[in-house]
Amino acid sequence: MPKSELLSCVGQQVTLSPIRINDDGEGVATLEGVTIFVPHLLPGEVANVRVQSAGRSFLRGEMIERLGTESKDRVHPPCSVFGQCGGCQLQHLSYRGQLLHKQKVVEHHLRRSLRGLTAIENLQVQPTIASPSPYGYRNHVQIPVRYDGQKDKLLFGFYAPSSHELVPTEDCWLISPRLMLLWQVVRKGMETWPRELKAAIHHLHLREAVATGQQMIIWAVQAEYEKVVEHIQNFYQNLESSLRKLLTVGINRTSHETDRPNSRRADILAGSSWIEEELLGVRFRLSAESFFQVNSAQAEQLYRHVIDRLQKHSATRLLDAYSGTGTLSLLLSPYAKTVVGVESVRASVENARQNAEINHIFNVQFIEDTVEHWLPRQISDNDSFDTILVDPPRKGLHSEVISAILKANPQTFLYVSCNPVTLARDLRPFAENGYQITSVQPFDMFPQTSHVECVVATYRVGK
Ligand code: SAH
């Protein structure tokens, strides 16, 4: 249907029933042969839907009223802003349903990308491993803050889907109960701040280490830097000593209110410059800007799985590309002669080096560089890696990185992915060049959201 005809559907009311859920957690139905996405409608349910907008080849609808019986997988979303806030997409789907959905998403993308290759014949995607907690699992949150000058009220909340529009709330079901308490303490503390300082704050960044209970608060400000510093110091001094003992406070100057608070270095005003987490017996110091998995208990299960995959083929030289604060490099160091971690964010590399030191691990080296710049220059016939592990951000692997890995020709190649679309795209050249996929294991790192984490192990057959 041409776009003009799609546009003419906007405003119509129709009765629909979705056949599946898409990657974003929306119900997918068809209307006169055109795909239409309807948030919060589950397969098998029937609803009255208003067509809201038209894309190039699809429509988007809004559920007005559900008709008939609800899906047996439907549950009541506990959060009062579910549907308005962009944080969660799947609270209306039972946890069992979410796990099954995520397994299907991985399978769908892999089958589509590997079409026509022999790799697909034995492809088996394992059932998704559940998060130890389906709620209250986040050890880290960035909370946008706005100031309503007329009512002299600070507004905290999260952004609406695909926007920077604040959905006010003073609650989040995903963050850990201890971080929720910390948020309340900060909110109360800020109530007495002068108006111009309230207006200067645009983000709160809260983080905790589950193993040690240490916590961190970073305020992101656009103006009034010196005065905010003074107020943060007062806030800190007025806290109970039991809370202060475990707390780091800091400030981050940013140029725009939608800047992420950790895009620059924070100034630490009180407490230690890091918090310390422990996973599988290894300690990890994390500074405000460093990457760390947000679900510590599930990260432990994922890392255990990666160790199990690699233990089978002990490595001589192991490359951990996109190494963050060195988690996988350090956890895998007992199973390799030497490990090289490559990471582009300086704060993470500094943490990683320090983490090697405090854990007395000496066979690991960390390089501060982008993988696409560093790796192609490293690969030579006599100085290569027999095991390569990648854990890239959502955009996946740069084509130069794929070529370099294929040239390195490792025996084992492991891909830890947070985006099944780029994972499937990137795996195709490996499947075409003699790598057999030996396991595909999805993990639910982010329950209630549509995000899917997955570990794929591949093994080179032949030369
Ligand atoms: N493996 C680590 C981190 C994975 S997250 C862990 O499990 O904790 C991905 C990491 O890649 C982040 O630390 C990010 O800073 C880093 N990164 C992003 N783009 C990069 C690039 N082009 N080159 C190197 N590192 C990059």
Tab-separated table of C-alpha atoms and ligand atoms in Angstrom:
chain	number	residue	atom	x	y	z
A	1	MET	CA	0.000	0.000	0.000
A	2	PRO	CA	1.512	3.438	-0.877
A	3	LYS	CA	2.194	5.852	1.980
A	4	SER	CA	-0.749	8.109	1.027
A	5	GLU	CA	-3.129	5.169	1.452
A	6	LEU	CA	-1.522	4.228	4.752
A	7	LEU	CA	-1.997	7.808	5.931
A	8	SER	CA	-5.677	7.610	5.064
A	9	CYS	CA	-6.024	4.796	7.653
A	10	VAL	CA	-4.912	7.102	10.474
A	11	GLY	CA	-7.803	7.804	12.832
A	12	GLN	CA	-9.764	4.689	11.796
A	13	GLN	CA	-11.008	2.316	14.465
A	14	VAL	CA	-10.545	-1.369	13.736
A	15	THR	CA	-10.771	-4.717	15.492
A	16	LEU	CA	-7.464	-6.611	15.559
A	17	SER	CA	-5.764	-9.651	17.017
A	18	PRO	CA	-1.945	-9.891	16.989
A	19	ILE	CA	-0.121	-13.029	15.928
A	20	ARG	CA	3.175	-12.342	17.688
A	21	ILE	CA	5.157	-9.814	19.724
A	22	ASN	CA	7.905	-7.824	17.995
A	23	ASP	CA	11.388	-6.928	19.298
A	24	ASP	CA	9.976	-3.814	20.993
A	25	GLY	CA	7.351	-5.814	22.881
A	26	GLU	CA	4.413	-4.632	20.727
A	27	GLY	CA	1.668	-6.866	19.366
A	28	VAL	CA	1.989	-7.426	15.592
A	29	ALA	CA	-1.243	-7.720	13.596
A	30	THR	CA	-2.244	-7.122	9.986
A	31	LEU	CA	-4.816	-4.725	8.634
A	32	GLU	CA	-5.749	-5.366	4.999
A	33	GLY	CA	-2.337	-6.918	4.440
A	34	VAL	CA	-0.435	-4.087	6.173
A	35	THR	CA	1.529	-4.731	9.363
A	36	ILE	CA	0.267	-2.808	12.356
A	37	PHE	CA	2.003	-2.586	15.726
A	38	VAL	CA	-0.110	-2.271	18.860
A	39	PRO	CA	1.651	-1.784	22.208
A	40	HIS	CA	0.409	-3.870	25.152
A	41	LEU	CA	-1.767	-6.209	23.101
A	42	LEU	CA	-0.838	-9.893	23.353
A	43	PRO	CA	-1.124	-12.661	20.755
A	44	GLY	CA	-4.553	-14.274	20.796
A	45	GLU	CA	-6.267	-11.230	22.311
A	46	VAL	CA	-8.782	-9.156	20.375
A	47	ALA	CA	-9.116	-5.396	20.770
A	48	ASN	CA	-10.593	-2.229	19.347
A	49	VAL	CA	-7.638	-0.250	18.081
A	50	ARG	CA	-7.319	3.310	16.785
A	51	VAL	CA	-4.758	3.708	13.990
A	52	GLN	CA	-2.432	6.369	15.343
A	53	SER	CA	0.282	6.869	12.760
A	54	ALA	CA	1.702	5.546	9.505
A	55	GLY	CA	5.291	4.671	8.701
A	56	ARG	CA	6.676	3.866	5.239
A	57	SER	CA	5.233	0.363	5.148
A	58	PHE	CA	3.487	-0.143	8.476
A	59	LEU	CA	0.933	1.356	10.815
A	60	ARG	CA	0.953	1.949	14.543
A	61	GLY	CA	-2.173	1.663	16.643
A	62	GLU	CA	-3.364	2.394	20.134
A	63	MET	CA	-5.525	-0.071	22.019
A	64	ILE	CA	-8.849	1.487	23.010
A	65	GLU	CA	-10.602	-1.488	24.522
A	66	ARG	CA	-9.832	-5.165	24.818
A	67	LEU	CA	-12.662	-7.471	23.766
A	68	GLY	CA	-13.279	-11.035	24.907
A	69	THR	CA	-10.976	-13.029	27.112
A	70	GLU	CA	-7.456	-11.985	27.953
A	71	SER	CA	-4.381	-14.043	27.137
A	72	LYS	CA	-3.391	-16.568	29.796
A	73	ASP	CA	0.018	-14.859	29.704
A	74	ARG	CA	-1.399	-11.455	30.674
A	75	VAL	CA	-0.521	-10.172	34.143
A	76	HIS	CA	-1.306	-6.925	35.930
A	77	PRO	CA	1.624	-4.449	35.547
A	78	PRO	CA	2.589	-3.273	39.044
A	79	CYS	CA	4.000	0.111	37.957
A	80	SER	CA	1.626	3.084	37.832
A	81	VAL	CA	3.392	4.663	34.827
A	82	PHE	CA	3.738	1.484	32.764
A	83	GLY	CA	2.738	2.362	29.208
A	84	GLN	CA	3.744	6.020	29.554
A	85	CYS	CA	7.355	5.521	30.696
A	86	GLY	CA	9.806	4.273	28.074
A	87	GLY	CA	11.686	2.055	30.541
A	88	CYS	CA	9.563	-1.120	30.488
A	89	GLN	CA	7.734	-2.722	27.572
A	90	LEU	CA	6.691	-6.125	28.936
A	91	GLN	CA	5.233	-5.740	32.428
A	92	HIS	CA	1.870	-6.932	31.086
A	93	LEU	CA	3.376	-10.257	29.985
A	94	SER	CA	3.947	-13.073	32.511
A	95	TYR	CA	7.582	-13.675	33.337
A	96	ARG	CA	7.399	-17.118	31.739
A	97	GLY	CA	5.994	-15.420	28.617
A	98	GLN	CA	8.848	-12.882	28.593
A	99	LEU	CA	11.481	-15.628	28.730
A	100	LEU	CA	9.841	-17.532	25.892
A	101	HIS	CA	9.467	-14.335	23.858
A	102	LYS	CA	13.179	-13.509	24.217
A	103	GLN	CA	14.186	-17.018	23.134
A	104	LYS	CA	11.970	-16.621	20.041
A	105	VAL	CA	13.437	-13.188	19.227
A	106	VAL	CA	16.972	-14.636	19.171
A	107	GLU	CA	15.872	-17.618	17.119
A	108	HIS	CA	13.981	-15.430	14.619
A	109	HIS	CA	16.970	-13.160	13.922
A	110	LEU	CA	19.514	-15.979	13.707
A	111	ARG	CA	17.355	-18.042	11.334
A	112	ARG	CA	16.739	-15.024	9.127
A	113	SER	CA	20.390	-14.011	8.947
A	114	LEU	CA	21.822	-17.508	8.520
A	115	ARG	CA	19.304	-18.536	5.863
A	116	GLY	CA	20.817	-20.867	3.257
A	117	LEU	CA	23.851	-21.806	5.361
A	118	THR	CA	24.498	-25.234	6.838
A	119	ALA	CA	24.940	-23.543	10.242
A	120	ILE	CA	21.196	-23.264	10.427
A	121	GLU	CA	20.561	-27.017	10.269
A	122	ASN	CA	21.647	-27.792	13.827
A	123	LEU	CA	20.848	-24.384	15.257
A	124	GLN	CA	19.298	-24.670	18.675
A	125	VAL	CA	18.509	-21.688	20.818
A	126	GLN	CA	18.389	-22.667	24.483
A	127	PRO	CA	15.536	-21.495	26.725
A	128	THR	CA	16.273	-18.037	28.176
A	129	ILE	CA	17.940	-18.152	31.583
A	130	ALA	CA	15.750	-16.208	34.014
A	131	SER	CA	17.047	-13.321	36.077
A	132	PRO	CA	17.307	-14.270	39.786
A	133	SER	CA	14.960	-11.302	40.441
A	134	PRO	CA	12.385	-10.211	37.825
A	135	TYR	CA	12.003	-6.831	39.618
A	136	GLY	CA	14.305	-4.718	41.805
A	137	TYR	CA	17.394	-5.969	39.974
A	138	ARG	CA	19.062	-2.748	38.772
A	139	ASN	CA	22.248	-1.653	40.553
A	140	HIS	CA	22.436	1.530	38.524
A	141	VAL	CA	19.953	4.177	37.369
A	142	GLN	CA	20.012	7.569	35.672
A	143	ILE	CA	17.037	9.670	36.699
A	144	PRO	CA	16.149	12.811	34.732
A	145	VAL	CA	15.193	15.774	36.964
A	146	ARG	CA	13.127	18.851	36.040
A	147	TYR	CA	12.032	21.854	38.062
A	148	ASP	CA	8.526	23.285	37.973
A	149	GLY	CA	9.210	26.894	38.999
A	150	GLN	CA	5.525	27.842	39.344
A	151	LYS	CA	4.854	25.160	41.919
A	152	ASP	CA	8.412	25.218	43.282
A	153	LYS	CA	8.464	21.477	42.764
A	154	LEU	CA	11.258	19.159	41.730
A	155	LEU	CA	10.088	16.515	39.273
A	156	PHE	CA	11.866	13.205	38.981
A	157	GLY	CA	10.946	10.509	36.495
A	158	PHE	CA	11.915	8.762	33.296
A	159	TYR	CA	11.559	9.567	29.620
A	160	ALA	CA	8.535	8.594	27.538
A	161	PRO	CA	9.299	6.115	24.698
A	162	SER	CA	11.705	7.586	22.082
A	163	SER	CA	11.602	11.086	23.575
A	164	HIS	CA	13.078	13.377	26.198
A	165	GLU	CA	9.676	14.165	27.629
A	166	LEU	CA	9.625	13.487	31.364
A	167	VAL	CA	7.067	11.076	32.790
A	168	PRO	CA	7.075	12.103	36.453
A	169	THR	CA	7.310	9.328	39.026
A	170	GLU	CA	9.011	8.835	42.364
A	171	ASP	CA	9.178	5.111	42.060
A	172	CYS	CA	10.719	2.488	39.806
A	173	TRP	CA	10.121	-1.234	40.075
A	174	LEU	CA	13.339	-2.157	38.315
A	175	ILE	CA	15.810	-0.544	40.663
A	176	SER	CA	17.044	-2.248	43.802
A	177	PRO	CA	15.175	-1.548	47.057
A	178	ARG	CA	18.315	0.047	48.558
A	179	LEU	CA	18.688	2.412	45.605
A	180	MET	CA	14.983	3.272	45.935
A	181	LEU	CA	15.640	4.322	49.544
A	182	LEU	CA	18.661	6.341	48.473
A	183	TRP	CA	16.553	8.132	45.857
A	184	GLN	CA	14.046	9.099	48.586
A	185	VAL	CA	16.846	10.427	50.798
A	186	VAL	CA	18.230	12.545	47.938
A	187	ARG	CA	14.796	13.848	47.009
A	188	LYS	CA	14.104	14.936	50.556
A	189	GLY	CA	17.549	16.495	50.902
A	190	MET	CA	17.075	18.549	47.728
A	191	GLU	CA	13.667	19.936	48.757
A	192	THR	CA	15.307	22.713	50.793
A	193	TRP	CA	17.767	23.771	48.088
A	194	PRO	CA	17.344	27.265	46.596
A	195	ARG	CA	15.184	27.479	43.482
A	196	GLU	CA	18.037	28.290	41.093
A	197	LEU	CA	19.921	25.171	42.218
A	198	LYS	CA	16.896	22.942	41.813
A	199	ALA	CA	16.564	24.306	38.300
A	200	ALA	CA	20.241	23.635	37.558
A	201	ILE	CA	20.081	19.869	38.208
A	202	HIS	CA	19.062	17.741	35.247
A	203	HIS	CA	20.021	14.186	36.189
A	204	LEU	CA	20.659	12.054	39.207
A	205	HIS	CA	22.922	9.104	38.732
A	206	LEU	CA	22.648	6.401	41.428
A	207	ARG	CA	24.784	3.300	41.568
A	208	GLU	CA	25.492	0.552	44.056
A	209	ALA	CA	27.695	-2.465	44.558
A	210	VAL	CA	25.537	-5.333	45.762
A	211	ALA	CA	28.359	-7.278	47.454
A	212	THR	CA	29.704	-4.426	49.608
A	213	GLY	CA	26.597	-2.212	49.888
A	214	GLN	CA	28.620	0.804	48.708
A	215	GLN	CA	26.599	3.442	46.871
A	216	MET	CA	27.259	6.437	44.705
A	217	ILE	CA	25.260	9.581	43.869
A	218	ILE	CA	26.307	11.885	41.043
A	219	TRP	CA	24.343	15.066	40.340
A	220	ALA	CA	24.508	16.290	36.748
A	221	VAL	CA	24.288	20.079	36.488
A	222	GLN	CA	24.219	22.638	33.733
A	223	ALA	CA	24.844	25.768	35.799
A	224	GLU	CA	25.498	27.021	39.356
A	225	TYR	CA	28.300	24.485	39.696
A	226	GLU	CA	30.035	25.981	42.750
A	227	LYS	CA	26.813	26.505	44.714
A	228	VAL	CA	25.596	22.977	43.976
A	229	VAL	CA	28.958	21.625	45.210
A	230	GLU	CA	28.392	23.423	48.518
A	231	HIS	CA	24.903	21.975	48.867
A	232	ILE	CA	26.026	18.445	48.034
A	233	GLN	CA	28.711	18.713	50.710
A	234	ASN	CA	26.128	19.884	53.260
A	235	PHE	CA	23.762	17.125	52.209
A	236	TYR	CA	26.529	14.571	52.765
A	237	GLN	CA	27.511	15.954	56.175
A	238	ASN	CA	23.904	15.839	57.374
A	239	LEU	CA	23.438	12.138	56.554
A	240	GLU	CA	23.506	9.492	59.242
A	241	SER	CA	27.019	8.164	59.622
A	242	SER	CA	25.940	4.590	58.749
A	243	LEU	CA	24.812	5.838	55.313
A	244	ARG	CA	27.796	8.181	54.852
A	245	LYS	CA	30.267	5.383	55.525
A	246	LEU	CA	29.209	3.536	52.370
A	247	LEU	CA	28.516	6.541	50.175
A	248	THR	CA	30.344	8.459	47.460
A	249	VAL	CA	28.913	11.771	46.245
A	250	GLY	CA	29.977	13.738	43.200
A	251	ILE	CA	28.989	16.202	40.536
A	252	ASN	CA	29.180	16.213	36.787
A	253	ARG	CA	29.016	19.344	34.657
A	254	THR	CA	27.189	18.760	31.383
A	255	SER	CA	26.343	21.127	28.595
A	256	HIS	CA	22.849	19.970	27.762
A	257	GLU	CA	20.053	18.710	29.958
A	258	THR	CA	19.651	15.492	27.980
A	259	ASP	CA	23.371	14.625	28.216
A	260	ARG	CA	23.922	11.356	29.993
A	261	PRO	CA	25.543	12.085	33.357
A	262	ASN	CA	28.431	9.719	32.757
A	263	SER	CA	29.495	11.122	29.397
A	264	ARG	CA	32.221	13.167	31.179
A	265	ARG	CA	34.369	12.672	34.230
A	266	ALA	CA	32.595	13.374	37.520
A	267	ASP	CA	34.250	15.340	40.347
A	268	ILE	CA	34.061	13.286	43.523
A	269	LEU	CA	33.227	15.528	46.497
A	270	ALA	CA	33.137	13.043	49.370
A	271	GLY	CA	33.731	9.325	49.841
A	272	SER	CA	35.856	7.028	47.752
A	273	SER	CA	36.336	7.580	44.013
A	274	TRP	CA	34.990	4.079	43.358
A	275	ILE	CA	32.587	1.493	44.702
A	276	GLU	CA	33.612	-2.134	44.912
A	277	GLU	CA	31.532	-5.034	43.595
A	278	GLU	CA	32.381	-8.719	43.819
A	279	LEU	CA	31.367	-11.345	41.292
A	280	LEU	CA	32.395	-15.031	41.389
A	281	GLY	CA	35.064	-14.256	43.983
A	282	VAL	CA	36.747	-11.453	41.987
A	283	ARG	CA	36.572	-7.816	43.164
A	284	PHE	CA	35.764	-4.994	40.779
A	285	ARG	CA	36.290	-1.307	41.493
A	286	LEU	CA	33.976	0.897	39.492
A	287	SER	CA	34.184	4.622	39.042
A	288	ALA	CA	31.210	6.799	38.124
A	289	GLU	CA	31.830	6.607	34.376
A	290	SER	CA	32.723	2.925	34.016
A	291	PHE	CA	30.533	0.320	32.419
A	292	PHE	CA	29.216	-2.459	34.607
A	293	GLN	CA	26.324	-4.858	33.997
A	294	VAL	CA	23.232	-3.420	35.721
A	295	ASN	CA	21.947	-6.757	37.027
A	296	SER	CA	24.760	-8.107	39.220
A	297	ALA	CA	23.137	-11.457	40.086
A	298	GLN	CA	22.336	-12.207	36.444
A	299	ALA	CA	25.759	-10.974	35.289
A	300	GLU	CA	27.240	-13.623	37.545
A	301	GLN	CA	25.191	-16.350	35.798
A	302	LEU	CA	26.197	-15.015	32.380
A	303	TYR	CA	29.895	-14.849	33.267
A	304	ARG	CA	29.716	-18.382	34.740
A	305	HIS	CA	28.292	-19.571	31.400
A	306	VAL	CA	31.109	-17.873	29.430
A	307	ILE	CA	33.699	-19.464	31.741
A	308	ASP	CA	32.088	-22.884	31.218
A	309	ARG	CA	32.209	-22.450	27.425
A	310	LEU	CA	35.883	-21.444	27.446
A	311	GLN	CA	37.081	-23.855	30.095
A	312	LYS	CA	36.512	-26.613	27.572
A	313	HIS	CA	39.117	-25.159	25.207
A	314	SER	CA	41.764	-23.603	27.448
A	315	ALA	CA	43.326	-20.670	25.610
A	316	THR	CA	46.937	-19.706	25.059
A	317	ARG	CA	46.230	-16.125	24.026
A	318	LEU	CA	42.770	-14.793	24.734
A	319	LEU	CA	41.396	-11.510	23.451
A	320	ASP	CA	38.557	-9.830	25.383
A	321	ALA	CA	37.334	-7.119	23.020
A	322	TYR	CA	35.130	-4.386	24.587
A	323	SER	CA	36.425	-5.313	28.034
A	324	GLY	CA	34.829	-2.569	30.195
A	325	THR	CA	36.209	-2.707	33.724
A	326	GLY	CA	37.906	-6.026	32.961
A	327	THR	CA	35.210	-8.366	34.272
A	328	LEU	CA	35.527	-11.128	31.670
A	329	SER	CA	39.305	-10.735	31.217
A	330	LEU	CA	39.887	-11.246	34.922
A	331	LEU	CA	37.338	-14.030	35.372
A	332	LEU	CA	38.813	-15.896	32.405
A	333	SER	CA	42.454	-15.331	33.335
A	334	PRO	CA	42.832	-18.750	35.052
A	335	TYR	CA	41.935	-20.468	31.760
A	336	ALA	CA	44.445	-18.718	29.497
A	337	LYS	CA	48.182	-18.126	29.427
A	338	THR	CA	47.713	-14.474	28.613
A	339	VAL	CA	44.672	-12.240	28.205
A	340	VAL	CA	44.450	-8.903	26.397
A	341	GLY	CA	41.460	-6.626	27.082
A	342	VAL	CA	40.648	-3.758	24.706
A	343	GLU	CA	38.360	-0.933	25.769
A	344	SER	CA	37.889	2.638	24.553
A	345	VAL	CA	36.686	4.420	27.730
A	346	ARG	CA	39.660	5.597	29.785
A	347	ALA	CA	37.911	5.383	33.193
A	348	SER	CA	36.977	1.732	32.517
A	349	VAL	CA	40.531	0.853	31.430
A	350	GLU	CA	41.943	2.473	34.569
A	351	ASN	CA	39.482	0.484	36.682
A	352	ALA	CA	40.364	-2.708	34.799
A	353	ARG	CA	44.105	-2.245	35.439
A	354	GLN	CA	43.439	-1.527	39.097
A	355	ASN	CA	41.137	-4.563	39.288
A	356	ALA	CA	43.906	-6.818	37.967
A	357	GLU	CA	46.183	-5.433	40.659
A	358	ILE	CA	43.839	-5.793	43.640
A	359	ASN	CA	43.033	-9.367	42.607
A	360	HIS	CA	46.740	-10.203	42.070
A	361	ILE	CA	46.150	-11.235	38.472
A	362	PHE	CA	49.292	-10.762	36.406
A	363	ASN	CA	48.630	-12.449	33.046
A	364	VAL	CA	46.189	-9.782	31.826
A	365	GLN	CA	46.975	-6.597	29.928
A	366	PHE	CA	44.512	-3.794	29.128
A	367	ILE	CA	44.733	-1.578	26.054
A	368	GLU	CA	42.942	1.757	25.802
A	369	ASP	CA	41.786	1.993	22.204
A	370	THR	CA	38.838	1.282	19.960
A	371	VAL	CA	38.699	-2.333	18.854
A	372	GLU	CA	38.317	-1.289	15.198
A	373	HIS	CA	41.504	0.773	15.386
A	374	TRP	CA	43.613	-1.595	17.467
A	375	LEU	CA	42.720	-5.092	16.294
A	376	PRO	CA	43.433	-4.912	12.526
A	377	ARG	CA	46.956	-3.629	13.338
A	378	GLN	CA	47.647	-6.491	15.743
A	379	ILE	CA	46.817	-9.513	13.717
A	380	SER	CA	49.846	-11.199	12.270
A	381	ASP	CA	50.503	-14.854	11.547
A	382	ASN	CA	52.776	-15.517	14.489
A	383	ASP	CA	51.258	-13.305	17.124
A	384	SER	CA	47.591	-14.124	17.075
A	385	PHE	CA	44.821	-15.152	19.442
A	386	ASP	CA	43.483	-18.680	19.679
A	387	THR	CA	40.394	-17.495	21.535
A	388	ILE	CA	38.524	-14.282	20.855
A	389	LEU	CA	35.633	-12.996	22.911
A	390	VAL	CA	33.625	-9.916	21.950
A	391	ASP	CA	31.023	-8.031	23.996
A	392	PRO	CA	30.227	-4.967	21.851
A	393	PRO	CA	27.609	-2.248	22.420
A	394	ARG	CA	24.225	-2.497	20.656
A	395	LYS	CA	25.539	-1.473	17.235
A	396	GLY	CA	27.578	-4.682	17.088
A	397	LEU	CA	30.895	-5.259	15.325
A	398	HIS	CA	32.518	-2.890	12.848
A	399	SER	CA	33.164	-4.701	9.526
A	400	GLU	CA	36.922	-4.176	10.014
A	401	VAL	CA	36.687	-5.978	13.332
A	402	ILE	CA	34.972	-8.947	11.691
A	403	SER	CA	37.653	-9.109	8.958
A	404	ALA	CA	40.423	-8.895	11.542
A	405	ILE	CA	38.960	-11.691	13.659
A	406	LEU	CA	38.536	-13.924	10.605
A	407	LYS	CA	42.153	-13.200	9.691
A	408	ALA	CA	43.268	-14.065	13.231
A	409	ASN	CA	41.481	-17.369	12.669
A	410	PRO	CA	40.910	-18.231	16.360
A	411	GLN	CA	39.880	-21.757	17.308
A	412	THR	CA	37.107	-20.435	19.530
A	413	PHE	CA	35.055	-17.291	18.964
A	414	LEU	CA	32.548	-16.168	21.570
A	415	TYR	CA	30.029	-13.394	21.133
A	416	VAL	CA	28.271	-11.788	24.114
A	417	SER	CA	25.528	-9.622	22.657
A	418	CYS	CA	22.953	-7.138	23.903
A	419	ASN	CA	21.238	-6.867	20.510
A	420	PRO	CA	20.045	-9.968	18.621
A	421	VAL	CA	19.732	-8.034	15.339
A	422	THR	CA	23.417	-7.085	15.135
A	423	LEU	CA	24.423	-10.432	16.663
A	424	ALA	CA	22.681	-12.299	13.838
A	425	ARG	CA	24.147	-9.963	11.183
A	426	ASP	CA	27.681	-10.318	12.577
A	427	LEU	CA	27.559	-14.105	12.926
A	428	ARG	CA	26.856	-14.747	9.251
A	429	PRO	CA	30.440	-14.191	8.019
A	430	PHE	CA	31.684	-16.526	10.754
A	431	ALA	CA	29.205	-19.221	9.761
A	432	GLU	CA	30.309	-18.743	6.111
A	433	ASN	CA	33.970	-19.120	7.028
A	434	GLY	CA	34.100	-22.420	8.843
A	435	TYR	CA	32.784	-21.540	12.303
A	436	GLN	CA	30.259	-23.895	13.768
A	437	ILE	CA	27.784	-22.476	16.253
A	438	THR	CA	28.025	-24.744	19.274
A	439	SER	CA	25.652	-22.975	21.653
A	440	VAL	CA	23.214	-20.083	21.727
A	441	GLN	CA	22.146	-19.069	25.215
A	442	PRO	CA	19.844	-16.087	25.833
A	443	PHE	CA	19.928	-14.485	29.306
A	444	ASP	CA	17.294	-12.211	30.746
A	445	MET	CA	19.506	-9.391	31.972
A	446	PHE	CA	16.716	-6.782	31.832
A	447	PRO	CA	13.369	-8.314	32.903
A	448	GLN	CA	10.200	-6.316	32.051
A	449	THR	CA	12.024	-4.628	29.161
A	450	SER	CA	12.344	-5.818	25.577
A	451	HIS	CA	16.168	-6.040	25.795
A	452	VAL	CA	17.724	-9.440	25.147
A	453	GLU	CA	21.225	-10.515	26.111
A	454	CYS	CA	22.721	-13.598	24.459
A	455	VAL	CA	25.947	-15.612	24.460
A	456	VAL	CA	26.920	-17.492	21.318
A	457	ALA	CA	29.841	-19.919	21.272
A	458	THR	CA	31.409	-20.884	17.965
A	459	TYR	CA	34.224	-23.254	17.152
A	460	ARG	CA	36.349	-23.347	14.015
A	461	VAL	CA	36.085	-26.626	12.153
A	462	GLY	CA	38.836	-27.559	9.708
A	463	LYS	CA	41.987	-25.496	9.219
B	1	SAH	N1	32.614	-7.020	28.760
B	1	SAH	C1	32.353	-5.936	29.673
B	1	SAH	C2	31.809	-4.665	29.008
B	1	SAH	C3	30.780	-4.817	27.922
B	1	SAH	S1	29.878	-3.364	27.485
B	1	SAH	C4	31.430	-6.394	30.803
B	1	SAH	O1	30.824	-7.446	30.730
B	1	SAH	O2	31.346	-5.674	31.803
B	1	SAH	C5	30.687	-2.782	26.086
B	1	SAH	C6	31.961	-1.984	26.371
B	1	SAH	O3	32.505	-1.606	25.122
B	1	SAH	C7	31.775	-0.712	27.183
B	1	SAH	O4	32.675	-0.713	28.252
B	1	SAH	C8	32.136	0.407	26.177
B	1	SAH	O5	32.791	1.491	26.791
B	1	SAH	C9	33.062	-0.308	25.235
B	1	SAH	N2	33.153	0.192	23.858
B	1	SAH	C10	32.177	0.751	23.105
B	1	SAH	N3	32.615	0.972	21.838
B	1	SAH	C11	33.904	0.550	21.798
B	1	SAH	C12	34.887	0.479	20.756
B	1	SAH	N4	34.609	0.912	19.528
B	1	SAH	N5	36.099	-0.037	21.055
B	1	SAH	C13	36.373	-0.474	22.305
B	1	SAH	N6	35.473	-0.448	23.328
B	1	SAH	C14	34.247	0.050	23.077
